[in-house]
CSV table of C-alpha atoms in Angstrom, one decimal:
chain,number,residue,atom,x,y,z
A,1,UNK,CA,42.5,42.5,170.5
A,2,UNK,CA,42.4,43.2,166.8
A,3,UNK,CA,44.2,46.4,166.9
A,4,UNK,CA,47.0,45.0,169.0
A,5,UNK,CA,47.5,42.0,166.4
A,6,UNK,CA,47.9,44.5,163.8
A,7,UNK,CA,50.5,46.5,165.1
A,8,UNK,CA,52.2,43.5,166.2
A,9,UNK,CA,52.4,42.7,162.5
A,10,UNK,CA,53.5,46.0,161.0
A,11,UNK,CA,56.4,46.2,164.0
A,12,UNK,CA,57.6,42.8,162.9
A,13,UNK,CA,57.5,43.7,159.3
A,14,UNK,CA,59.3,47.0,159.9
A,15,UNK,CA,62.0,44.9,161.8
A,16,UNK,CA,62.7,42.6,158.8
A,17,UNK,CA,62.7,45.4,156.0
A,18,UNK,CA,64.7,48.2,157.8
A,19,UNK,CA,68.2,46.0,157.7
A,20,UNK,CA,67.3,45.6,153.7
A,21,UNK,CA,66.7,49.3,153.2
A,22,UNK,CA,69.5,50.5,155.2
A,23,UNK,CA,72.1,48.2,153.2
A,24,UNK,CA,70.3,49.3,149.9
A,25,UNK,CA,71.1,52.8,150.8
A,26,UNK,CA,74.7,51.9,151.6
A,27,UNK,CA,75.2,50.0,148.3
A,28,UNK,CA,74.1,53.0,146.2
A,29,UNK,CA,75.8,55.7,148.1
A,30,UNK,CA,78.6,57.5,146.2
A,31,UNK,CA,80.9,57.0,148.9
A,32,UNK,CA,80.7,53.3,149.1
A,33,UNK,CA,80.9,52.8,145.5
A,34,UNK,CA,83.9,55.0,145.2
A,35,UNK,CA,85.5,53.2,148.0
A,36,UNK,CA,85.0,50.2,146.6
A,37,UNK,CA,85.9,50.9,143.2
A,38,UNK,CA,89.2,52.6,144.2
A,39,UNK,CA,89.9,49.7,146.3
A,40,UNK,CA,89.4,47.1,143.3
A,41,UNK,CA,91.4,49.4,140.8
A,42,UNK,CA,94.2,49.2,143.6
A,43,UNK,CA,94.1,45.7,144.2
A,44,UNK,CA,93.9,44.9,140.3
A,45,UNK,CA,97.1,47.0,139.5
A,46,UNK,CA,99.0,45.7,142.5
A,47,UNK,CA,98.2,42.3,141.2
A,48,UNK,CA,99.0,43.1,137.7
A,49,UNK,CA,102.3,44.8,138.5
A,50,UNK,CA,103.5,41.9,140.8
A,51,UNK,CA,105.6,40.7,138.1
A,52,UNK,CA,107.9,38.2,140.1
A,53,UNK,CA,107.6,35.1,138.5
A,54,UNK,CA,106.7,31.9,140.8
A,55,UNK,CA,107.0,29.1,138.1
A,56,UNK,CA,108.5,28.3,134.8
A,57,UNK,CA,105.1,28.5,133.0
A,58,UNK,CA,105.2,32.6,134.1
A,59,UNK,CA,107.5,33.1,131.5
A,60,UNK,CA,107.4,33.9,127.5
A,61,UNK,CA,110.5,32.8,125.8
A,62,UNK,CA,111.4,35.4,123.1
A,63,UNK,CA,114.7,35.3,120.9
A,64,UNK,CA,116.2,33.6,124.2
A,65,UNK,CA,115.0,35.8,126.3
A,66,UNK,CA,112.5,35.1,129.1
A,67,UNK,CA,109.7,37.4,129.9
A,68,UNK,CA,107.5,37.5,132.6
A,69,UNK,CA,103.9,36.9,131.6
A,70,UNK,CA,102.7,39.4,134.1
A,71,UNK,CA,105.2,41.8,132.8
A,72,UNK,CA,104.2,41.6,129.3
A,73,UNK,CA,100.5,41.7,130.2
A,74,UNK,CA,101.3,44.9,132.4
A,75,UNK,CA,102.8,46.4,129.3
A,76,UNK,CA,100.0,45.4,126.9
A,77,UNK,CA,97.6,47.1,129.3
A,78,UNK,CA,99.6,50.4,129.9
A,79,UNK,CA,100.1,50.7,125.8
A,80,UNK,CA,96.3,50.1,125.7
A,81,UNK,CA,95.4,52.9,128.1
A,82,UNK,CA,97.9,55.3,126.3
A,83,UNK,CA,96.4,54.6,123.1
A,84,UNK,CA,92.9,55.3,124.3
A,85,UNK,CA,94.1,58.5,125.8
A,86,UNK,CA,95.4,59.3,122.3
A,87,UNK,CA,92.3,58.5,121.0
A,88,UNK,CA,90.3,60.8,123.0
A,89,UNK,CA,92.9,63.5,122.5
A,90,UNK,CA,92.5,63.3,118.7
A,91,UNK,CA,88.7,62.8,119.2
A,92,UNK,CA,88.9,66.0,121.2
A,93,UNK,CA,90.3,68.3,118.3
A,94,UNK,CA,88.2,66.5,115.6
A,95,UNK,CA,85.3,69.1,115.6
A,96,UNK,CA,88.0,71.8,115.2
A,97,UNK,CA,89.8,70.2,112.3
A,98,UNK,CA,86.4,69.7,110.5
A,99,UNK,CA,85.4,73.4,110.8
A,100,UNK,CA,89.2,74.3,110.0
A,101,UNK,CA,89.4,73.5,106.5
A,102,UNK,CA,92.4,75.7,105.4
A,103,UNK,CA,95.7,73.7,105.3
A,104,UNK,CA,98.9,75.4,106.5
A,105,UNK,CA,102.3,74.8,104.6
A,106,UNK,CA,105.9,76.1,105.3
A,107,UNK,CA,107.1,78.3,102.5
A,108,UNK,CA,109.6,75.8,101.1
A,109,UNK,CA,107.3,72.8,101.7
A,110,UNK,CA,107.4,70.3,98.6
A,111,UNK,CA,103.6,69.7,99.1
A,112,UNK,CA,102.9,73.5,98.6
A,113,UNK,CA,103.9,72.9,94.8
A,114,UNK,CA,100.9,70.9,94.4
A,115,UNK,CA,98.5,72.8,96.3
A,116,UNK,CA,95.5,74.4,94.4
A,117,UNK,CA,93.1,75.7,97.2
A,118,UNK,CA,93.0,78.2,99.7
A,119,UNK,CA,96.1,77.6,102.2
A,120,UNK,CA,98.1,79.2,105.0
A,121,UNK,CA,101.8,79.7,104.5
A,122,UNK,CA,104.5,80.2,107.1
A,123,UNK,CA,107.7,82.2,106.6
A,124,UNK,CA,111.0,81.1,107.2
A,125,UNK,CA,111.1,82.1,111.0
A,126,UNK,CA,107.4,80.3,111.4
A,127,UNK,CA,105.2,83.5,111.3
A,128,UNK,CA,102.0,83.3,109.1
A,129,UNK,CA,103.1,85.3,105.7
A,130,UNK,CA,100.2,84.4,103.5
A,131,UNK,CA,96.5,83.5,103.7
A,132,UNK,CA,94.7,83.0,100.6
A,133,UNK,CA,94.3,81.1,97.2
A,134,UNK,CA,97.4,79.4,95.6
A,135,UNK,CA,97.4,77.5,92.3
A,136,UNK,CA,99.9,75.0,91.3
A,137,UNK,CA,102.4,76.1,94.1
A,138,UNK,CA,102.3,80.1,93.5
A,139,UNK,CA,100.1,82.4,94.9
A,140,UNK,CA,97.3,83.1,92.8
A,141,UNK,CA,93.8,84.7,93.3
A,142,UNK,CA,92.7,86.5,96.4
A,143,UNK,CA,94.8,86.6,99.6
A,144,UNK,CA,96.5,88.4,102.5
A,145,UNK,CA,100.3,88.8,103.0
A,146,UNK,CA,101.7,89.6,106.2
A,147,UNK,CA,105.1,90.9,107.6
A,148,UNK,CA,106.8,89.0,110.3
A,149,UNK,CA,105.4,91.6,113.0
A,150,UNK,CA,101.9,90.0,111.8
A,151,UNK,CA,100.9,93.4,110.1
A,152,UNK,CA,99.1,93.1,106.8
A,153,UNK,CA,101.3,94.1,104.0
A,154,UNK,CA,99.0,93.7,101.0
A,155,UNK,CA,95.4,92.6,100.6
A,156,UNK,CA,93.9,91.9,97.1
A,157,UNK,CA,94.6,89.7,94.0
A,158,UNK,CA,97.7,87.7,93.0
A,159,UNK,CA,99.1,86.2,90.1
A,160,UNK,CA,102.0,83.8,90.2
A,161,UNK,CA,103.3,85.5,93.4
A,162,UNK,CA,103.0,89.0,92.3
A,163,UNK,CA,100.5,91.7,92.9
A,164,UNK,CA,97.8,91.7,90.0
A,165,UNK,CA,94.4,93.3,89.7
A,166,UNK,CA,92.7,95.2,92.5
A,167,UNK,CA,94.2,95.2,95.8
A,168,UNK,CA,95.3,97.3,98.6
A,169,UNK,CA,99.0,98.0,99.7
A,170,UNK,CA,100.0,99.0,103.3
A,171,UNK,CA,102.9,100.7,105.1
A,172,UNK,CA,104.7,98.8,107.7
A,173,UNK,CA,102.7,100.0,110.5
A,174,UNK,CA,99.7,98.8,108.9
A,175,UNK,CA,98.6,102.4,107.6
A,176,UNK,CA,97.1,102.0,103.8
A,177,UNK,CA,99.6,103.2,101.5
A,178,UNK,CA,97.9,102.6,98.1
A,179,UNK,CA,94.3,101.2,97.1
A,180,UNK,CA,93.5,100.3,93.3
A,181,UNK,CA,94.9,98.4,90.5
A,182,UNK,CA,98.3,96.5,90.3
A,183,UNK,CA,100.2,95.0,87.4
A,184,UNK,CA,103.3,93.1,88.3
A,185,UNK,CA,103.6,94.4,91.8
A,186,UNK,CA,103.3,98.1,90.5
A,187,UNK,CA,100.7,100.6,90.6
A,188,UNK,CA,99.0,100.3,87.2
A,189,UNK,CA,95.7,102.0,86.5
A,190,UNK,CA,93.5,104.1,88.4
A,191,UNK,CA,94.3,104.2,92.4
A,192,UNK,CA,94.4,106.3,95.4
A,193,UNK,CA,97.8,106.9,97.0
A,194,UNK,CA,97.9,107.7,100.6
A,195,UNK,CA,100.8,109.4,102.8
A,196,UNK,CA,102.0,107.4,106.2
A,197,UNK,CA,100.2,110.0,108.1
A,198,UNK,CA,96.8,108.2,106.7
A,199,UNK,CA,95.9,111.3,104.6
A,200,UNK,CA,95.0,111.0,101.0
A,201,UNK,CA,97.9,112.3,98.6
A,202,UNK,CA,96.7,111.5,94.8
A,203,UNK,CA,93.8,110.4,93.4
A,204,UNK,CA,94.2,109.3,89.5
A,205,UNK,CA,96.0,107.2,87.1
A,206,UNK,CA,99.2,105.4,87.3
A,207,UNK,CA,101.8,103.7,85.1
A,208,UNK,CA,104.6,101.5,86.3
A,209,UNK,CA,104.2,102.4,90.0
A,210,UNK,CA,104.2,106.1,89.2
A,211,UNK,CA,101.7,109.0,89.0
A,212,UNK,CA,100.8,109.1,85.3
A,213,UNK,CA,97.9,110.5,83.4
A,214,UNK,CA,95.0,112.5,84.6
A,215,UNK,CA,94.7,112.9,88.5
A,216,UNK,CA,94.1,114.7,91.5
A,217,UNK,CA,96.7,116.1,94.3
A,218,UNK,CA,95.9,116.7,97.5
A,219,UNK,CA,97.8,118.6,100.4
A,220,UNK,CA,99.0,116.8,103.8
A,221,UNK,CA,95.7,117.8,105.1
A,222,UNK,CA,93.8,115.9,102.5
A,223,UNK,CA,92.6,119.1,100.7
A,224,UNK,CA,92.4,119.2,96.8
A,225,UNK,CA,95.1,121.3,95.4
A,226,UNK,CA,95.6,120.5,91.8
A,227,UNK,CA,93.7,118.8,88.9
A,228,UNK,CA,95.6,118.0,85.7
A,229,UNK,CA,98.0,115.8,84.0
A,230,UNK,CA,101.2,113.9,85.3
A,231,UNK,CA,104.1,112.1,84.2
A,232,UNK,CA,106.7,109.8,85.9
A,233,UNK,CA,105.4,111.1,89.3
A,234,UNK,CA,105.4,114.9,88.1
A,235,UNK,CA,103.0,117.5,87.3
A,236,UNK,CA,102.9,118.4,83.7
A,237,UNK,CA,103.6,121.8,84.1
A,238,UNK,CA,103.5,122.7,80.6
A,239,UNK,CA,99.5,122.3,80.5
A,240,UNK,CA,99.5,125.6,82.4
A,241,UNK,CA,100.8,127.2,79.0
A,242,UNK,CA,98.1,129.0,77.0
A,243,UNK,CA,95.4,128.8,79.8
A,244,UNK,CA,93.7,131.9,81.1
A,245,UNK,CA,94.2,132.7,84.4
A,246,UNK,CA,90.8,131.7,85.2
A,247,UNK,CA,91.3,128.4,83.8
A,248,UNK,CA,94.4,128.0,85.9
A,249,UNK,CA,92.4,128.8,89.1
A,250,UNK,CA,89.9,126.1,88.2
A,251,UNK,CA,92.9,123.3,88.0
A,252,UNK,CA,94.9,124.8,91.0
A,253,UNK,CA,93.1,125.3,94.6
A,254,UNK,CA,96.1,125.6,96.9
A,255,UNK,CA,97.8,128.5,98.3
A,256,UNK,CA,99.0,131.5,95.7
A,257,UNK,CA,100.5,134.7,95.9
A,258,UNK,CA,100.3,137.4,93.2
A,259,UNK,CA,103.5,139.4,92.6
A,260,UNK,CA,102.8,142.4,90.6
A,261,UNK,CA,105.2,144.7,88.8
A,262,UNK,CA,104.7,147.7,86.6
A,263,UNK,CA,104.1,145.8,83.5
A,264,UNK,CA,104.0,141.9,84.2
A,265,UNK,CA,102.7,140.1,86.9
A,266,UNK,CA,103.6,136.7,88.6
A,267,UNK,CA,101.5,134.3,90.5
A,268,UNK,CA,103.2,131.5,92.9
A,269,UNK,CA,101.5,128.4,93.3
A,270,UNK,CA,103.1,127.4,96.6
A,271,UNK,CA,101.9,123.9,96.8
A,272,UNK,CA,103.0,122.8,93.5
A,273,UNK,CA,106.3,124.4,93.4
A,274,UNK,CA,105.6,126.3,90.5
A,275,UNK,CA,104.9,130.2,89.1
A,276,UNK,CA,103.4,131.4,85.9
A,277,UNK,CA,103.8,134.6,84.2
A,278,UNK,CA,100.6,136.1,82.6
A,279,UNK,CA,100.5,138.5,79.7
A,280,UNK,CA,97.2,140.1,78.2
A,281,UNK,CA,96.2,138.6,74.7
A,282,UNK,CA,94.0,141.1,72.5
A,283,UNK,CA,92.0,138.1,71.2
A,284,UNK,CA,90.8,137.0,74.8
A,285,UNK,CA,87.5,138.0,76.2
A,286,UNK,CA,87.7,141.0,78.2
A,287,UNK,CA,91.2,141.2,77.7
A,288,UNK,CA,92.1,138.2,80.2
A,289,UNK,CA,95.5,137.3,81.0
A,290,UNK,CA,97.2,134.2,79.7
A,291,UNK,CA,99.9,132.1,80.8
A,292,UNK,CA,103.1,132.7,78.8
A,293,UNK,CA,105.6,131.1,80.8
A,294,UNK,CA,105.9,128.6,83.6
A,295,UNK,CA,108.8,128.6,86.5
A,296,UNK,CA,109.3,125.4,88.1
A,297,UNK,CA,110.9,125.9,91.3
A,298,UNK,CA,113.0,122.5,91.4
A,299,UNK,CA,116.8,122.0,90.9
A,300,UNK,CA,116.3,118.4,89.2
A,301,UNK,CA,114.5,118.0,86.0
A,302,UNK,CA,112.3,114.8,85.5
A,303,UNK,CA,113.9,112.8,82.4
A,304,UNK,CA,112.8,109.5,81.1
A,305,UNK,CA,115.1,107.7,83.4
A,306,UNK,CA,116.7,109.2,86.7
A,307,UNK,CA,115.9,112.9,86.8
A,308,UNK,CA,118.7,115.4,85.5
A,309,UNK,CA,120.5,117.6,88.1
A,310,UNK,CA,123.7,119.0,86.1
A,311,UNK,CA,124.1,120.6,82.8
A,312,UNK,CA,125.9,117.3,81.5
A,313,UNK,CA,122.7,115.1,82.2
A,314,UNK,CA,120.6,117.8,80.5
A,315,UNK,CA,122.5,117.7,77.4
A,316,UNK,CA,122.5,113.8,77.6
A,317,UNK,CA,118.7,114.0,77.7
A,318,UNK,CA,117.8,117.3,75.2
A,319,UNK,CA,121.0,117.1,72.9
A,320,UNK,CA,123.1,120.3,72.6
A,321,UNK,CA,121.6,123.4,73.8
A,322,UNK,CA,120.2,126.1,71.8
A,323,UNK,CA,121.6,129.0,73.9
A,324,UNK,CA,124.5,129.1,76.6
A,325,UNK,CA,125.3,132.5,78.0
A,326,UNK,CA,124.9,135.3,80.3
A,327,UNK,CA,121.5,137.2,80.4
A,328,UNK,CA,119.9,139.8,82.7
A,329,UNK,CA,117.4,138.7,85.0
A,330,UNK,CA,113.6,139.2,84.5
A,331,UNK,CA,111.0,139.9,87.0
A,332,UNK,CA,109.6,136.4,87.2
A,333,UNK,CA,113.3,135.0,87.6
A,334,UNK,CA,113.9,137.4,90.3
A,335,UNK,CA,110.7,136.3,92.4
A,336,UNK,CA,111.9,132.6,91.4
A,337,UNK,CA,115.4,133.3,92.9
A,338,UNK,CA,114.0,134.6,96.0
A,339,UNK,CA,111.9,131.7,96.3
A,340,UNK,CA,114.7,129.4,95.9
A,341,UNK,CA,116.7,131.4,98.3
A,342,UNK,CA,114.1,130.9,100.9
A,343,UNK,CA,114.2,127.3,100.3
A,344,UNK,CA,118.1,127.1,100.6
A,345,UNK,CA,118.5,126.4,97.2
A,346,UNK,CA,119.2,129.9,96.0
A,347,UNK,CA,122.2,131.7,94.3
A,348,UNK,CA,125.6,132.2,96.4
A,349,UNK,CA,125.0,136.1,95.7
A,350,UNK,CA,121.4,137.2,96.8
A,351,UNK,CA,119.0,138.9,94.2
A,352,UNK,CA,117.6,142.2,95.5
A,353,UNK,CA,114.1,142.0,95.4
A,354,UNK,CA,111.9,145.0,97.1
A,355,UNK,CA,108.3,144.2,97.6
A,356,UNK,CA,105.2,145.8,99.5
A,357,UNK,CA,102.5,143.5,101.0
A,358,UNK,CA,99.4,144.8,102.2
A,359,UNK,CA,97.7,141.4,101.8
A,360,UNK,CA,98.8,137.8,102.5
A,361,UNK,CA,98.4,136.8,99.0
A,362,UNK,CA,99.3,139.9,97.4
A,363,UNK,CA,103.0,141.6,96.7
A,364,UNK,CA,103.6,144.8,95.0
A,365,UNK,CA,107.1,144.7,93.5
A,366,UNK,CA,108.7,147.9,94.2
A,367,UNK,CA,112.4,147.1,92.4
A,368,UNK,CA,114.4,144.6,91.7
A,369,UNK,CA,118.1,144.5,90.5
A,370,UNK,CA,117.8,144.5,86.8
A,371,UNK,CA,121.4,144.5,86.3
A,372,UNK,CA,121.8,140.9,88.1
A,373,UNK,CA,123.5,138.7,85.6
A,374,UNK,CA,122.5,134.9,85.3
A,375,UNK,CA,123.8,131.8,83.2
A,376,UNK,CA,121.3,130.5,81.0
A,377,UNK,CA,121.0,127.3,79.4
A,378,UNK,CA,118.4,126.7,76.9
A,379,UNK,CA,117.1,123.5,75.3
A,380,UNK,CA,113.8,122.7,73.2
A,381,UNK,CA,112.0,119.6,72.9
A,382,UNK,CA,108.4,118.6,71.6
A,383,UNK,CA,107.6,122.2,70.7
A,384,UNK,CA,108.6,123.5,74.1
A,385,UNK,CA,111.4,125.8,75.3
A,386,UNK,CA,113.3,125.0,78.5
A,387,UNK,CA,115.7,127.6,80.2
A,388,UNK,CA,117.7,126.5,83.1
A,389,UNK,CA,118.7,129.3,85.3
A,390,UNK,CA,122.1,129.1,86.9
A,391,UNK,CA,124.7,131.2,88.8
A,392,UNK,CA,127.8,130.5,86.7
A,393,UNK,CA,128.4,128.4,83.7
A,394,UNK,CA,128.6,124.7,83.9
A,395,UNK,CA,127.0,124.7,87.5
A,396,UNK,CA,124.1,123.0,88.7
A,397,UNK,CA,120.7,125.0,88.1
A,398,UNK,CA,118.5,126.4,90.8
A,399,UNK,CA,115.2,126.5,88.9
A,400,UNK,CA,113.9,126.4,85.1
A,401,UNK,CA,111.1,127.8,83.0
A,402,UNK,CA,108.8,126.6,80.3
A,403,UNK,CA,107.8,128.5,77.4
A,404,UNK,CA,105.6,127.5,74.1
A,405,UNK,CA,108.1,127.8,70.9
A,406,UNK,CA,106.5,130.4,68.4
A,407,UNK,CA,104.2,128.9,66.0
A,408,UNK,CA,103.5,125.9,68.1
A,409,UNK,CA,100.1,125.0,69.8
A,410,UNK,CA,100.2,123.8,73.2
């Protein structure tokens, strides 16, 4: 009896609670909430945008114009929603704006003239032209310069829009051209110069953008070929004068070929476009040969300004010549003429030169045309004699020689 009564009570309670639980589940379900939310929003905006006025009180009067109250309210709501969207969009970029502290200016921006910080500068077409320090509107300090293709042109120190101090210059494709010291956009002091292929070409001192001072020259494979002095981008060939053959070998590490005659010998230093004539000196140890003459296998001469290529330009640089006239060709000059002929800068009439070669770097001179006549222009400067070898009078020279004046120390 008691158990039956208890079951009846439980069944009655379930009957009362089940509908309530079912309703709560329905109210808390996402589908129910979404449906009612969308319906409410739709009804709200339908009522909001039902702007047709029904009474005079439904208008605002503004400057003689009657504006629907509902329309005005709708416009305010729309503007509010747009404002919120703008705020949210700004807020979304605030984190990156805080971490990105570098300001960006156009190259002609007035505000850039007052900047004194790290900045980015856009070029005329909108590309990133510079990123780095500026002071009083000019590029000063450390920075990076780019070309319109986005390739780094220069990276290093600047002073008032010019390369100044330590830096690195690049070719247009991004290959390193030079790294070292700069002054007023020019190579100055110590630095390394690279070829467009990427190999090291020179390591040493510079002045006014040119190789000047002591340095090391490298071939296209990056191998050291010469250590010595340079001036205006040219080797100081006169430094070889008075050196012993072993001393020259210590300075020059490139390809060489010995041409030996009956009395003299000539050594071709192919990688630096030079030759030297050696003679035996009585006061040297072991009778070692001394360099008495250097032949430079070039048809231009480095002057203080542009290179000289004509006799008139040589006169402008040296002054009046010491000698001008015909001369019989020497062994060294015959070998030099043959070398220039092979390079396409020889005389119109070939100089006869017969050699025998048993080794790649040695040639025995059997005969050369000792009756071959050249035209010689001789100048002197700073204790040195310069002889310019020509085919005929007043023609451009093919190559030139350097000798020490008697009584002058090298």
